[in-house]
Amino acid sequence: MTTRIHTYLWPATRHILLLAGALVMLTPFIWMLSTASKPQTEIFSSELHLIPHHFALWDNLRTAFAKANLWRYLLNGLIVTISIFGLQVLVALPAAYALAKLRFLGRDVLFALVVFCILIPPQATAIPVFLLLHKLGVLDTYAALVLPFTISVFGIFLMRQFFKTVPDDLIDAARMDGISEFGIVWRVMLPTAIPAVTAFGIFSVVAHWNDYFWPLIVLNSEHLQTPPLAVAQFRNNEAGTNYGPLMAAAIVIIAPLVVAFLFAQRRFIEGITLTGIK
Amino acid sequence: MAEIEVRGLRKAFDGTEVLKGVDLTIENGEFISLVGPSGCGKSTLLRVIAGLEPQSSGEIRIDGISADGVRSSARNLAMVFQSYALYPHLSVFDNIAVPLRMKRLSALARLPILGRLMPGRQRTERGIRAEVERVADQLEISPLLKRKPGQLSGGQRQRVAVGRAIVRQPRAFLFDEPLSNLDAKLRVHMRAEIAQLHRQLKTTFIYVTHDQAEAMTMSGRIAVMIGGELIQVGTPSAIYEDPRDIRVAEFIGTPKINAFPGRIRGDGRLEVLGHVLHAATPAPAGECRVCVRPERIDLTGSGVFSGTVVHLENLGSEAFVHVASEGMSAPVVARVNDPSLLPTIGASVGYGFVPDAVRAFDGDGKRIATEIASRVERPRGMAVV
């Protein structure tokens, strides 16, 4: 009997703990949905309630789209994240291939430097990079948003670790077949590394879609702003923060990530767990 | 079709010498096996021939022309790898077509979508298709052409890898332990197929293996490599019957050859475990090793040596008896052709061997000549000791 209770007790505790953890994670998200669905009067009412008495999500969304050019910001976000990811892959794959599979003098030192670079927080290099972009005269352009992130040491590290697991025989076979070294990177390594590239893509796109710090520093023009900056606009209005439309805008800007996640859920999890296993 | 010459080849990795001066001439159309224990440098030698690894010194000549600095693809050799090394994202058809596409299509024509617009690509692709299908037919893998390597069994992958090698019509085939990932039954089957393939193509085959059974059954010549050196090159029967070095004698043949501690007496006669053999040698007196193959150990006769049976291995068609004797560190293994005549474990047995079964090696492991000593007084067949 006791063993029976024991067998149920542990899974139950486990699930309660997990649910509690999930709730902590989800609360801000649920609160965002709730606030976005409330009219202004209910948001500032003294009593707390989760379900709005008067459902005002559509009104808030309409206000949000009317006040700010959200489509433009979403497009900016798309241009910036896709460019960053594309360039990162273009740099990281050949670099990772060289570090993982080619034998040359100083390779291990170079790899140690790559790992070392992961330790440097982006804020530490923000000012020098800002000055560099100023000298180049590209501040307040898409280039300012994209260029500093084209070399991702994390990407190089991740891909290098994955390439290490690709058998040498495969590369030798490609060489015997007459494929050049760059050809090997794009025609052999890239297709076998799709799961790792996907994993890296998730990290890269999520990080740069949500980045608030860097766009805030390098941008002035409103038409170049990325989604997180757009949300902030609602707060900066002199008339006081307009929480309903702000939360509605927040829903709009995270929607692409959530939708992408739902569509590619299996791939995403595959990609992330894969980096753990291999 | 190619004659491959290896001259004074040395290769060092980080100061460790893996190949210590290898000289070998591989005849046109020959099937030669490179055998040796793991780590002996046989795979390295193959990779240097393939051009995947530069040598530290020495020279490779293919058809009389130095291959130094020639890219591996330009040497026109094909290699079959132990792990098959098929491109996992390509279908069987595309895998086999890769070497042809690399050779016949320009870089532009190989581009994913744009390439289709290039003039002449359609025609070249048709030619490639015909050749891939012919090879697939030959290897009986035509029904698999649309599958990915992940959907194939080990034996099928092996065939695809061979197909990718055949399709380019190389000057020579290099095999790097191609059968070691297969199960025992399939390995024996593929052994026959590869030998058949060689008879069909009549091209030079260089076959690296650590499995001496593969080398013995398939090749025209065997090159035994140990410790980065080529110890002996010869036909399978010569390597088996007439090993020039004790390491060759011990590596070739299962179970391993029996090595008795021996002594060369002042009069040239060999002495083993205190018994003087009817075998003599012109070599100077001193310590030596006297080796006898298990099938030459005679358990039925009244041999002068004696010991206790410690282990029996009955394989059905034959059996091996392990006999521990005084003065021997390892048990003596004897083959019994009729397993119904096996002694029991723990039984005392006598054993012996005829003088011409003796292969004697000096202190350095080099073979020393032996001959049957004169004045054999016992009846024939009983010439033990």
PDB file of C-alpha atoms in Angstrom, chain B residues 307-312 321-324 343-349:
ATOM      1  CA  GLY B 307      51.073 -31.405 -21.152  1.00  0.00           C
ATOM      2  CA  THR B 308      47.579 -31.040 -19.771  1.00  0.00           C
ATOM      3  CA  VAL B 309      44.496 -30.111 -21.788  1.00  0.00           C
ATOM      4  CA  VAL B 310      43.247 -26.769 -20.399  1.00  0.00           C
ATOM      5  CA  HIS B 311      40.697 -25.675 -22.994  1.00  0.00           C
ATOM      6  CA  LEU B 312      38.781 -27.055 -25.967  1.00  0.00           C
ATOM      7  CA  VAL B 321      42.957 -28.239 -28.152  1.00  0.00           C
ATOM      8  CA  HIS B 322      44.888 -25.980 -25.799  1.00  0.00           C
ATOM      9  CA  VAL B 323      47.631 -27.848 -23.999  1.00  0.00           C
ATOM     10  CA  ALA B 324      49.586 -26.323 -21.131  1.00  0.00           C
ATOM     11  CA  PRO B 343      40.540 -35.472 -25.296  1.00  0.00           C
ATOM     12  CA  THR B 344      38.814 -34.240 -22.134  1.00  0.00           C
ATOM     13  CA  ILE B 345      39.863 -31.166 -20.203  1.00  0.00           C
ATOM     14  CA  GLY B 346      42.420 -32.054 -17.593  1.00  0.00           C
ATOM     15  CA  ALA B 347      43.688 -35.100 -19.468  1.00  0.00           C
ATOM     16  CA  SER B 348      47.403 -35.562 -19.940  1.00  0.00           C
ATOM     17  CA  VAL B 349      48.396 -35.737 -23.587  1.00  0.00           C
TER      18      VAL B 349
END
